[in-house]
XYZ file of C-alpha atoms in Angstrom:
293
model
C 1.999 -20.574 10.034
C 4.258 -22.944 9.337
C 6.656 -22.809 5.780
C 4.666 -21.211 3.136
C 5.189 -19.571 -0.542
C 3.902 -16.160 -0.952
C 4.313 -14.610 -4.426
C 4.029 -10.059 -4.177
C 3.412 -8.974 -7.404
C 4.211 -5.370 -7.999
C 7.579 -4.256 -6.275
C 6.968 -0.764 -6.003
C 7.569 1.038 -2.389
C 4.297 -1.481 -1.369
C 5.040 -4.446 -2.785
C 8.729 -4.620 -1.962
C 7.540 -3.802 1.783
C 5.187 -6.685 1.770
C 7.861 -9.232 0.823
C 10.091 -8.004 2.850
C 7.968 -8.710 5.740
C 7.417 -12.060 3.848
C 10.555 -13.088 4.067
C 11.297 -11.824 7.473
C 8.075 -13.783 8.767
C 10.276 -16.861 7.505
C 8.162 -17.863 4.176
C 9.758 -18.628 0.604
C 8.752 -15.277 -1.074
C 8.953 -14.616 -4.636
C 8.832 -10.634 -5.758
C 7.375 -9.942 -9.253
C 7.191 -6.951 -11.457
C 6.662 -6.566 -15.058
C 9.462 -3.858 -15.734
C 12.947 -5.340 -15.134
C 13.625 -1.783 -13.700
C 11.470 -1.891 -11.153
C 12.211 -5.338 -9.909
C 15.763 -4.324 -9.400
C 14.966 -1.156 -7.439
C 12.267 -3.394 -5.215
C 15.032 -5.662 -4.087
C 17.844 -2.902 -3.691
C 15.033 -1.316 -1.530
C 14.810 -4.134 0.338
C 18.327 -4.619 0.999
C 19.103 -0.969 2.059
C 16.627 -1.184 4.486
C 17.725 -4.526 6.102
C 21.602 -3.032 6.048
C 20.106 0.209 7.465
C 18.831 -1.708 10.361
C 22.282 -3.362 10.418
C 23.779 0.448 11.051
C 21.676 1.176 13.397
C 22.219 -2.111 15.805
C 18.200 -2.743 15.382
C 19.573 -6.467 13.634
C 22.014 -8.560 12.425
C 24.382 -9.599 9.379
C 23.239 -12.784 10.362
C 19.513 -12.081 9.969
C 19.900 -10.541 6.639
C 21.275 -13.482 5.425
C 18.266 -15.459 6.482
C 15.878 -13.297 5.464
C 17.546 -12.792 2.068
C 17.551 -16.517 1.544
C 13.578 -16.647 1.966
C 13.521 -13.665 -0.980
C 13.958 -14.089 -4.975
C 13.552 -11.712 -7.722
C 10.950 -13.062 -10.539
C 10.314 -11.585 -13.911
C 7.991 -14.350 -14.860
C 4.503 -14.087 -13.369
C 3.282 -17.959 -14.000
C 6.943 -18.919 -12.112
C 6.455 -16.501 -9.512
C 2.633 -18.179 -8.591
C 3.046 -21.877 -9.612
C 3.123 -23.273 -6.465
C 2.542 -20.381 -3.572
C -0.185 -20.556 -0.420
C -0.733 -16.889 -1.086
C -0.317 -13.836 -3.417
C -0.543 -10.684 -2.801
C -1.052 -7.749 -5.401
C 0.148 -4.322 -4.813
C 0.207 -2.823 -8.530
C -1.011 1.286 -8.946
C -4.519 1.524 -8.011
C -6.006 1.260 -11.270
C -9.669 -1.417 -10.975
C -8.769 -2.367 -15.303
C -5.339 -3.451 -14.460
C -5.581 -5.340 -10.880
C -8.560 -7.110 -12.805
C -6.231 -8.325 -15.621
C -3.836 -9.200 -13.167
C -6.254 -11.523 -11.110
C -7.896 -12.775 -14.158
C -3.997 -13.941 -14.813
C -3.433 -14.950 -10.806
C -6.959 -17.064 -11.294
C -5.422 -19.397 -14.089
C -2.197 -19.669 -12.975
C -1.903 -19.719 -8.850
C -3.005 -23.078 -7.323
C -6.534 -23.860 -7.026
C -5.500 -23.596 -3.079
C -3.926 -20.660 -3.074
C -5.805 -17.346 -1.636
C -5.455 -13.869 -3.452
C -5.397 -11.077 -1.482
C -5.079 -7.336 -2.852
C -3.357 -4.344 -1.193
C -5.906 -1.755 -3.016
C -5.937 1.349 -0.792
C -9.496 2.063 -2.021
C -11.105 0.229 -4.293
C -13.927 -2.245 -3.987
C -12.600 -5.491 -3.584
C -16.051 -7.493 -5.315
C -15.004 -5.343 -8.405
C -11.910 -7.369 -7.938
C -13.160 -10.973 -7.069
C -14.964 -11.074 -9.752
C -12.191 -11.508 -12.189
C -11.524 -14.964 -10.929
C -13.900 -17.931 -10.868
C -12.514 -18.206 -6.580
C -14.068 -15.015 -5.615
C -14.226 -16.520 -2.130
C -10.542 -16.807 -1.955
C -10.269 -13.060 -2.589
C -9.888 -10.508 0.605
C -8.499 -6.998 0.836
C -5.045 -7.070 2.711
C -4.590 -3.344 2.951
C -0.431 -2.453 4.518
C 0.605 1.373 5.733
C 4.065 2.782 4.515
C 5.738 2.214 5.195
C 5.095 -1.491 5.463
C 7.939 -3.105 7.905
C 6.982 -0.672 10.574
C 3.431 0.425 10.412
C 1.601 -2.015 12.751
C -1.784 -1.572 11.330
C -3.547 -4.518 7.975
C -7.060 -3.727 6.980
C -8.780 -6.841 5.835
C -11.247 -6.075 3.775
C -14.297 -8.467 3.640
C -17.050 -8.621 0.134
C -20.127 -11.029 0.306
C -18.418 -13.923 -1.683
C -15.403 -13.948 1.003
C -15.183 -17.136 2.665
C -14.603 -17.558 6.461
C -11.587 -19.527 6.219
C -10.589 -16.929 4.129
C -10.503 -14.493 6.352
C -9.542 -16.541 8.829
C -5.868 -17.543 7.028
C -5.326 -13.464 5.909
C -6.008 -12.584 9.944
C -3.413 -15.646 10.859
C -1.011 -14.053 7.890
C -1.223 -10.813 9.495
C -0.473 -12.254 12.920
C 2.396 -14.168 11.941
C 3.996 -10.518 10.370
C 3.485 -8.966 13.311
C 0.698 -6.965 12.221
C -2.359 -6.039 14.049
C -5.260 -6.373 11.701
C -8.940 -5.109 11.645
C -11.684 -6.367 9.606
C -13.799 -4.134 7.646
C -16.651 -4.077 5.061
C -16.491 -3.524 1.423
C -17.029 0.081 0.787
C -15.276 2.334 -1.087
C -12.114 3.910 0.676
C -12.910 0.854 3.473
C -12.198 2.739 7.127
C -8.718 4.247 6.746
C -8.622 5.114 3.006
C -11.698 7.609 3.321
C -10.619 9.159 6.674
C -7.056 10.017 5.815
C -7.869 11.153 2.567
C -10.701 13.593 3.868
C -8.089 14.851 6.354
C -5.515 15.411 4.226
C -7.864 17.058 1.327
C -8.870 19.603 3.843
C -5.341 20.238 5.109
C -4.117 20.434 1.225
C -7.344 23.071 0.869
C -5.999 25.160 4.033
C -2.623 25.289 3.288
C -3.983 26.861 -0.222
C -6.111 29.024 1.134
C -3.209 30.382 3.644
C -4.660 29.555 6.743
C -1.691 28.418 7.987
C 1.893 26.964 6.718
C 2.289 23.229 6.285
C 4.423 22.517 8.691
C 2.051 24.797 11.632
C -0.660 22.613 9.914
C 0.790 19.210 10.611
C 2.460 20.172 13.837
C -1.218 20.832 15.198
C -2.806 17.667 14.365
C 0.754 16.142 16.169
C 0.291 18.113 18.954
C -2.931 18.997 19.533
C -4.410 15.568 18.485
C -1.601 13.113 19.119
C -1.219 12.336 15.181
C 1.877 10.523 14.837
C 2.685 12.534 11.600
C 0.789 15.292 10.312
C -1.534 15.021 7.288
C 0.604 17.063 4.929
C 3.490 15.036 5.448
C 1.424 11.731 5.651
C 0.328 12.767 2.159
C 3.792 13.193 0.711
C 4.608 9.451 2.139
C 2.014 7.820 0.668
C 2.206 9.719 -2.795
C 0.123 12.484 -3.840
C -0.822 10.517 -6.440
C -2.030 7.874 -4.743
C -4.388 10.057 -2.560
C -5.433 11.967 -5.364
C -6.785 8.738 -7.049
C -8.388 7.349 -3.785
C -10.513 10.786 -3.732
C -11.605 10.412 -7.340
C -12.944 7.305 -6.459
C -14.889 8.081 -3.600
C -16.849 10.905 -5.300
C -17.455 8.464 -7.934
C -18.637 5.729 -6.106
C -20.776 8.098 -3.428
C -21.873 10.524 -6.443
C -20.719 13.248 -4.127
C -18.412 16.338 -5.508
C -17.395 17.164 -2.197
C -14.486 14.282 -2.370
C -12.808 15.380 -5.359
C -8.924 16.534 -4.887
C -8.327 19.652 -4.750
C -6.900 21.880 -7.417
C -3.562 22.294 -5.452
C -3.237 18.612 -5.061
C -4.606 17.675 -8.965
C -1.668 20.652 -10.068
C 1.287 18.923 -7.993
C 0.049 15.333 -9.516
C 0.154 16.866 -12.724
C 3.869 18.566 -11.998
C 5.193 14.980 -11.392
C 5.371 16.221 -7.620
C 4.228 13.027 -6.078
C 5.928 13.596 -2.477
C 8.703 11.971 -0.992
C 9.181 9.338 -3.915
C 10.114 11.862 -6.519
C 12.012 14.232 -3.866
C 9.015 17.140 -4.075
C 5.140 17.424 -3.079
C 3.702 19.213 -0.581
C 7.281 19.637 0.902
C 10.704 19.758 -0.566
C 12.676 16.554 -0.259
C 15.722 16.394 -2.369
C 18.057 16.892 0.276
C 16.700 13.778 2.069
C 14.875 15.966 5.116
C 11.823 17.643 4.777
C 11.841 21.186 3.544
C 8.930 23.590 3.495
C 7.368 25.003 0.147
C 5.712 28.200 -0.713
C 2.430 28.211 -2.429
């Protein structure tokens, strides 16, 4: 891909993921967040991870320095897009505020520069059509967490250009990623499976047919899941999939997605999962504990 600039706006546990990778992949890559707070624990995120792989022999001292030369911090969002190839958005998944954001991206990014958005769920046209480039507009969709999940969903709407896609599949290559290209419907391909999945396993584990950890042990086990749906939900944030679910019984008019009440009550707790040390399991003491219900 050659030397690039790649602006993440948004350095939550997504967005400070996707720079990372960024600036591992070798491009100048510029991490923005509106809250000063935020951008500070995106970067500290980034560099605990890099010195965790230090510990653990899977790098070098050496290759943190390089990769922390390709990273900045920006608190200005025209600075952080005045002159980058790409940007990529990972704010909450909320359609009013990633459309203010790319109505801002639209005037203030390069006319060359491609917009991609790392919305979990939502339609991407709804998106696009903030800008006046809605061909320059694809769904990059990352896993958590982002450095090691193989998987990007490119997301594809009817104004998407080919060369569009074509430079986000490159992008992906060039991170390492293995990406697959999918059509613009709500919850794309893995949104609305994993979401199903873990609504159902959220509705058994209230309904006592079996305890979490027996739940997600059988889809391991007995289906070759890499992690089990419970836990899978307390990784990505309860929150998160809570959100998704709303949004697919919206946009299918069909009750039967809606969250259910366990997972609505643990949203409403503040017991988002593993990023505020309780959800569906107990996490405070930095390994996963189960929960009674």
């Amino acid at each position: 891909m050659g030397s690039r600039v790649v602006a993440v706006i948004g350095a939550g546990t997504m967005g400070a993921g996707i720079a990372q990778i960024c600036a591992q992949a070798g491009w100048h890559t510029r991490l923005y967040d509106a809250f000063p707070e935020g951008l500070e624990a995106g970067m500290h995120r980034i560099d605990a991870f890099w010195d965790k792989g230090i510990a653990r022999g899977k790098t070098t001292p050496e290759q943190k320095s390089e990769w922390s030369g390709n990273l900045s911090a920006c608190s200005d969002l025209a600075e952080a897009v005045s002159d980058v190839d790409l940007v990529i958005e990972a704010v909450p998944e909320i359609l009013e505020l990633k459309q203010q954001i790319f109505e801002q991206l639209d005037q203030l990014a390069p006319p060359h520069a491609i917009l991609g958005t790392n919305t979990s769920g939502l339609k991407i046209s709804d998106i696009a059509k903030a800008t006046n480039r809605p061909q320059m507009v694809i769904g990059m969709h990352f896993f958590n967490p982002v450095p090691i999940m193989k998987l990007l969903e490119l997301v594809r709407h009817d104004e998407v250009s080919d060369s569009t896609i074509e430079f986000a599949r490159e992008i992906g290559a060039a991170m390492g990623k293995s990406c697959i290209l999918v059509n613009d419907v709500p919850g794309f391909a893995t949104s609305r499976l994993g979401v199903v999945l873990g609504n159902e396993a959220i509705r058994m584990l209230a309904d006592g047919v079996a305890s979490a950890t027996d739940i997600d042990t059988a889809m391991r086990l007995g289906y070759k899941h890499p992690m089990g749906p419970l836990e899978l939900s307390d990784l990505v944030g309860l929150d998160v999939r809570r959100d998704i679910l709303n949004n697919l019984a919206e946009a299918f008019n069909d009750e039967s997605y809606r969250p259910h009440p366990l997972l609505n009550k643990l949203v409403e707790d503040g017991e988002l999962g593993k990023k505020t040390g309780k959800g569906i399991y107990e996490w405070s003491s930095g390994e996963k504990v189960e929960r009674r219900f």
